[in-house]
Short mmCIF file of N, CA, C and O in Angstrom, two decimals:
data_model
loop_
_atom_site.label_atom_id
_atom_site.label_comp_id
_atom_site.label_asym_id
_atom_site.label_seq_id
_atom_site.Cartn_x
_atom_site.Cartn_y
_atom_site.Cartn_z
N MET A 1 95.77 76.67 103.36
CA MET A 1 95.21 77.95 102.85
C MET A 1 94.69 77.21 101.24
O MET A 1 95.90 77.14 100.54
N THR A 2 93.67 77.50 100.82
CA THR A 2 93.79 77.38 99.21
C THR A 2 94.29 78.58 98.41
O THR A 2 93.95 79.80 99.24
N LEU A 3 94.30 78.34 97.27
CA LEU A 3 94.51 79.70 96.61
C LEU A 3 93.34 80.51 96.06
O LEU A 3 93.68 82.01 96.20
N GLU A 4 92.02 79.95 96.24
CA GLU A 4 90.80 80.79 96.40
C GLU A 4 90.97 81.98 97.53
O GLU A 4 90.51 82.82 97.38
N PHE A 5 91.33 81.36 98.44
CA PHE A 5 91.29 82.25 100.02
C PHE A 5 92.22 83.28 99.64
O PHE A 5 92.17 84.12 99.95
N SER A 6 93.63 82.71 99.29
CA SER A 6 94.38 83.57 98.99
C SER A 6 94.21 85.02 98.19
O SER A 6 94.47 85.92 98.31
N PHE A 7 93.55 84.50 97.09
CA PHE A 7 93.49 85.86 95.98
C PHE A 7 92.02 86.30 96.57
O PHE A 7 92.17 87.68 96.40
N SER A 8 91.06 85.91 97.23
CA SER A 8 89.85 86.73 98.16
C SER A 8 90.82 88.23 98.97
O SER A 8 90.22 88.77 99.46
N LYS A 9 91.59 86.93 99.95
CA LYS A 9 92.22 88.52 100.64
C LYS A 9 93.18 89.42 100.10
O LYS A 9 92.57 90.42 100.60
N VAL A 10 93.59 88.90 98.79
CA VAL A 10 94.23 89.50 98.24
C VAL A 10 93.42 90.96 97.76
O VAL A 10 93.44 92.35 97.39
N LEU A 11 92.31 90.47 97.08
CA LEU A 11 91.51 91.35 96.21
C LEU A 11 90.88 92.05 97.35
O LEU A 11 90.71 93.23 96.93
N LYS A 12 90.17 91.72 98.18
CA LYS A 12 89.77 92.56 99.47
C LYS A 12 90.59 93.67 100.00
O LYS A 12 89.97 94.60 100.38
N SER A 13 91.77 93.20 100.57
CA SER A 13 92.51 93.93 100.49
C SER A 13 93.14 95.07 99.43
O SER A 13 93.08 96.67 99.84
N LEU A 14 93.32 95.05 98.57
CA LEU A 14 93.37 95.85 97.23
C LEU A 14 91.91 96.94 97.15
O LEU A 14 92.22 98.28 97.10
N ARG A 15 90.88 96.47 96.92
CA ARG A 15 89.75 96.96 96.96
C ARG A 15 89.89 97.87 98.09
O ARG A 15 89.44 99.28 98.19
N SER A 16 89.96 97.38 99.75
CA SER A 16 89.85 98.30 100.64
C SER A 16 91.23 99.49 100.29
O SER A 16 90.44 100.82 100.85
N ALA A 17 91.98 99.11 100.33
CA ALA A 17 93.39 100.29 100.19
C ALA A 17 92.78 101.55 99.34
O ALA A 17 93.28 102.33 99.67
N LYS A 18 91.91 100.98 97.84
CA LYS A 18 91.48 102.29 97.12
C LYS A 18 90.35 103.04 97.63
O LYS A 18 89.95 103.58 96.96
N ARG A 19 89.91 102.48 98.72
CA ARG A 19 88.63 103.14 99.40
C ARG A 19 87.39 102.96 98.32
O ARG A 19 86.99 103.80 97.92
N MET A 20 87.44 101.64 98.01
CA MET A 20 86.72 100.92 96.50
C MET A 20 85.65 100.10 97.31
O MET A 20 85.91 99.33 97.83
N SER A 21 84.26 100.53 96.98
CA SER A 21 83.46 99.48 97.10
C SER A 21 83.03 98.62 95.80
O SER A 21 83.78 98.70 95.23
N GLN A 22 82.28 97.10 96.62
CA GLN A 22 82.34 96.39 95.61
C GLN A 22 81.55 96.76 94.21
O GLN A 22 81.88 96.53 93.44
N GLU A 23 80.63 97.56 94.72
CA GLU A 23 79.59 97.98 93.49
C GLU A 23 80.94 98.83 92.66
O GLU A 23 80.69 98.90 91.17
N GLU A 24 81.65 99.49 93.16
CA GLU A 24 82.15 100.54 92.43
C GLU A 24 83.39 99.26 91.23
O GLU A 24 83.80 99.71 90.37
N LEU A 25 84.10 98.80 92.38
CA LEU A 25 85.07 97.51 91.40
C LEU A 25 83.89 96.89 90.41
O LEU A 25 84.53 96.62 89.62
N SER A 26 83.10 96.84 90.68
CA SER A 26 82.45 95.80 89.53
C SER A 26 82.24 96.52 88.41
O SER A 26 82.20 96.00 87.34
N PHE A 27 81.51 97.85 88.92
CA PHE A 27 81.31 98.85 87.58
C PHE A 27 82.81 98.75 87.01
O PHE A 27 82.60 98.94 85.34
N ARG A 28 83.81 99.32 87.33
CA ARG A 28 84.86 99.50 86.69
C ARG A 28 85.36 98.54 86.20
O ARG A 28 86.35 98.81 84.76
N SER A 29 85.19 97.04 86.66
CA SER A 29 85.87 96.12 86.08
C SER A 29 84.66 95.23 84.67
O SER A 29 85.32 94.37 84.49
N ASP A 30 83.75 95.86 85.21
CA ASP A 30 82.36 95.21 84.00
C ASP A 30 82.23 93.82 84.81
O ASP A 30 81.75 93.11 83.84
N LEU A 31 81.74 93.91 85.96
CA LEU A 31 81.53 92.34 86.71
C LEU A 31 80.77 92.65 87.21
O LEU A 31 80.56 93.80 87.82
N ASP A 32 80.14 91.35 87.59
CA ASP A 32 78.70 91.78 88.53
C ASP A 32 79.02 91.87 90.20
O ASP A 32 79.81 91.46 90.43
N ARG A 33 78.61 92.71 90.94
CA ARG A 33 78.53 92.78 92.37
C ARG A 33 78.87 91.42 92.92
O ARG A 33 79.90 91.17 93.93
N THR A 34 77.64 90.57 92.83
CA THR A 34 77.71 89.65 93.41
C THR A 34 78.98 88.48 92.96
O THR A 34 79.17 87.74 93.83
N TYR A 35 79.40 88.59 92.17
CA TYR A 35 80.61 88.08 91.98
C TYR A 35 81.89 88.91 92.30
O TYR A 35 82.47 87.55 92.68
N ILE A 36 81.76 89.66 92.32
CA ILE A 36 83.07 90.56 93.45
C ILE A 36 82.93 89.85 94.58
O ILE A 36 84.21 89.21 95.53
N SER A 37 81.73 90.03 95.36
CA SER A 37 81.47 89.57 96.60
C SER A 37 81.77 87.90 97.04
O SER A 37 82.78 87.47 97.80
N MET A 38 81.51 87.05 95.84
CA MET A 38 81.71 85.81 95.68
C MET A 38 83.69 85.28 95.62
O MET A 38 84.09 84.72 96.11
N LEU A 39 84.25 85.83 94.99
CA LEU A 39 85.44 86.12 95.11
C LEU A 39 86.19 86.38 96.22
O LEU A 39 86.92 85.53 96.36
N GLU A 40 85.84 87.37 96.92
CA GLU A 40 86.12 88.13 98.02
C GLU A 40 85.96 86.96 99.47
O GLU A 40 86.69 87.13 100.30
N ARG A 41 85.02 86.27 98.85
CA ARG A 41 84.55 85.34 100.00
C ARG A 41 85.48 83.96 99.61
O ARG A 41 85.02 82.53 100.39
N GLY A 42 86.13 83.76 98.67
CA GLY A 42 86.91 82.39 98.28
C GLY A 42 86.01 81.39 97.43
O GLY A 42 86.22 79.83 97.70
N ILE A 43 84.61 81.86 97.00
CA ILE A 43 83.81 80.74 96.52
C ILE A 43 84.15 80.48 95.23
O ILE A 43 83.74 79.33 94.95
N TYR A 44 84.70 81.66 94.40
CA TYR A 44 84.35 81.12 92.91
C TYR A 44 86.29 81.50 92.63
O TYR A 44 87.04 82.22 93.64
N GLN A 45 86.75 81.14 92.20
CA GLN A 45 87.95 81.44 91.44
C GLN A 45 87.82 82.45 90.06
O GLN A 45 87.31 82.07 89.06
N PRO A 46 88.69 83.15 90.32
CA PRO A 46 88.38 83.93 88.95
C PRO A 46 89.25 83.44 87.74
O PRO A 46 90.27 82.55 87.69
N THR A 47 88.75 83.83 86.62
CA THR A 47 89.21 83.49 85.13
C THR A 47 90.74 84.63 85.37
O THR A 47 90.44 85.17 85.40
N LEU A 48 91.08 84.14 83.57
CA LEU A 48 91.94 84.90 83.29
C LEU A 48 91.71 86.15 82.96
O LEU A 48 92.48 87.53 83.13
N THR A 49 90.28 86.12 82.32
CA THR A 49 89.93 87.31 82.01
C THR A 49 89.50 88.36 83.27
O THR A 49 89.82 89.53 82.87
N THR A 50 89.04 87.40 84.00
CA THR A 50 88.77 88.13 84.97
C THR A 50 89.66 88.88 85.99
O THR A 50 89.94 90.11 86.10
N ILE A 51 90.77 88.66 86.21
CA ILE A 51 92.21 88.63 86.53
C ILE A 51 92.42 90.24 86.17
O ILE A 51 92.85 90.90 86.63
N PHE A 52 92.66 89.96 84.53
CA PHE A 52 93.13 91.12 83.75
C PHE A 52 92.16 92.51 84.04
O PHE A 52 92.44 93.82 84.22
N ALA A 53 90.89 92.09 84.24
CA ALA A 53 89.36 92.89 84.26
C ALA A 53 89.69 93.66 85.65
O ALA A 53 89.63 94.85 86.07
N LEU A 54 90.14 92.77 86.58
CA LEU A 54 90.08 93.36 88.17
C LEU A 54 91.79 94.45 88.29
O LEU A 54 91.59 95.34 88.77
N SER A 55 92.61 93.70 87.80
CA SER A 55 94.12 94.44 87.61
C SER A 55 94.12 95.52 87.14
O SER A 55 94.17 96.50 87.58
N LYS A 56 93.49 96.09 85.95
CA LYS A 56 93.27 96.91 85.27
C LYS A 56 92.43 98.26 86.34
O LYS A 56 92.71 99.36 86.40
N SER A 57 91.20 97.48 86.78
CA SER A 57 90.68 98.40 87.63
C SER A 57 91.26 98.65 88.68
O SER A 57 90.58 99.83 89.56
N LEU A 58 91.84 98.17 89.60
CA LEU A 58 92.60 98.31 90.63
C LEU A 58 94.06 99.25 90.48
O LEU A 58 94.74 99.35 91.44
N ASP A 59 94.37 99.53 88.96
CA ASP A 59 95.33 100.29 88.64
C ASP A 59 96.67 99.68 88.91
O ASP A 59 97.70 99.85 89.36
N ILE A 60 96.86 97.82 88.92
CA ILE A 60 98.02 97.50 89.04
C ILE A 60 98.20 96.44 88.02
O ILE A 60 97.02 96.24 87.15
N THR A 61 99.29 95.97 87.60
CA THR A 61 99.04 94.86 86.68
C THR A 61 98.78 93.55 86.98
O THR A 61 99.08 93.27 87.93
N PRO A 62 98.73 92.81 85.77
CA PRO A 62 98.11 90.96 86.34
C PRO A 62 99.16 90.25 87.15
O PRO A 62 98.92 89.36 87.65
N SER A 63 100.18 91.05 86.44
CA SER A 63 101.48 89.77 87.02
C SER A 63 101.56 90.58 88.48
O SER A 63 102.00 89.79 88.92
N GLU A 64 101.33 91.64 89.00
CA GLU A 64 101.45 92.34 90.38
C GLU A 64 100.29 91.44 90.86
O GLU A 64 100.95 91.03 91.81
N LEU A 65 99.45 91.40 90.72
CA LEU A 65 98.23 90.87 91.31
C LEU A 65 98.62 89.33 91.92
O LEU A 65 98.51 88.90 92.62
N ILE A 66 98.57 88.28 90.55
CA ILE A 66 99.25 87.32 91.01
C ILE A 66 100.30 87.31 91.76
O ILE A 66 100.15 86.02 92.81
N LYS A 67 101.50 87.89 91.64
CA LYS A 67 102.52 87.61 92.52
C LYS A 67 101.93 88.01 93.92
O LYS A 67 102.51 87.01 95.18
N LEU A 68 101.42 88.82 94.28
CA LEU A 68 100.44 89.25 95.61
C LEU A 68 99.35 88.11 96.31
O LEU A 68 99.93 87.51 97.18
N VAL A 69 99.35 87.25 95.40
CA VAL A 69 98.18 85.67 95.70
C VAL A 69 99.42 84.69 96.20
O VAL A 69 99.33 84.26 96.68
N GLU A 70 100.40 84.99 95.22
CA GLU A 70 101.61 83.70 94.95
C GLU A 70 101.84 84.03 96.72
O GLU A 70 102.35 83.36 97.59
N ASN A 71 102.71 85.30 96.79
CA ASN A 71 103.23 85.64 98.38
C ASN A 71 101.98 85.48 99.37
O ASN A 71 102.12 84.74 100.61
N GLU A 72 101.15 85.67 98.98
CA GLU A 72 99.95 85.67 100.56
C GLU A 72 100.23 83.71 100.73
O GLU A 72 99.84 83.48 101.78
N TYR A 73 99.91 83.15 99.63
CA TYR A 73 99.52 81.75 99.60
C TYR A 73 100.90 80.93 100.21
O TYR A 73 100.96 80.27 101.41
N ASP A 74 101.90 81.29 100.06
CA ASP A 74 103.35 81.12 100.17
C ASP A 74 103.61 81.12 102.20
O ASP A 74 103.92 80.57 102.75
N GLU A 75 103.56 82.71 102.31
CA GLU A 75 103.78 83.08 103.64
C GLU A 75 102.34 82.41 104.71
O GLU A 75 103.03 81.85 105.77
N VAL A 76 101.35 82.13 104.47
CA VAL A 76 100.56 81.17 105.31
C VAL A 76 100.55 79.80 105.25
O VAL A 76 100.65 79.09 106.02
N ASN A 77 101.13 79.20 104.20
CA ASN A 77 100.92 77.85 103.85
C ASN A 77 102.64 77.63 104.53
O ASN A 77 102.69 76.58 105.12
N ASP A 78 103.64 78.55 104.67
CA ASP A 78 104.78 77.80 105.29
C ASP A 78 104.90 77.79 106.87
O ASP A 78 105.49 77.59 107.35
N LYS A 79 103.92 78.69 107.59
CA LYS A 79 103.40 78.70 108.92
C LYS A 79 102.85 77.58 109.31
O LYS A 79 102.73 77.04 110.20
N GLU A 80 102.34 77.14 107.93
CA GLU A 80 101.47 75.64 108.88
C GLU A 80 102.36 74.40 108.50
O GLU A 80 103.29 73.92 108.45
#
């Protein structure tokens, strides 16, 4: 599994857990909704600025977000 896909899974999971639409997340993070969609599909990789904007909107720290992505990536790749 790629890092992009791990990030996409974590982002979608966090957004869904907060019962937030892509549109609401895009508004809160000042990012385009289509960009959020492409991040959640693993098409784009987030920049550092994007990671900070998304984590603030999701009420977690950037380091927590990265740690969740790291855990997801390690968990899936350990199984392969």
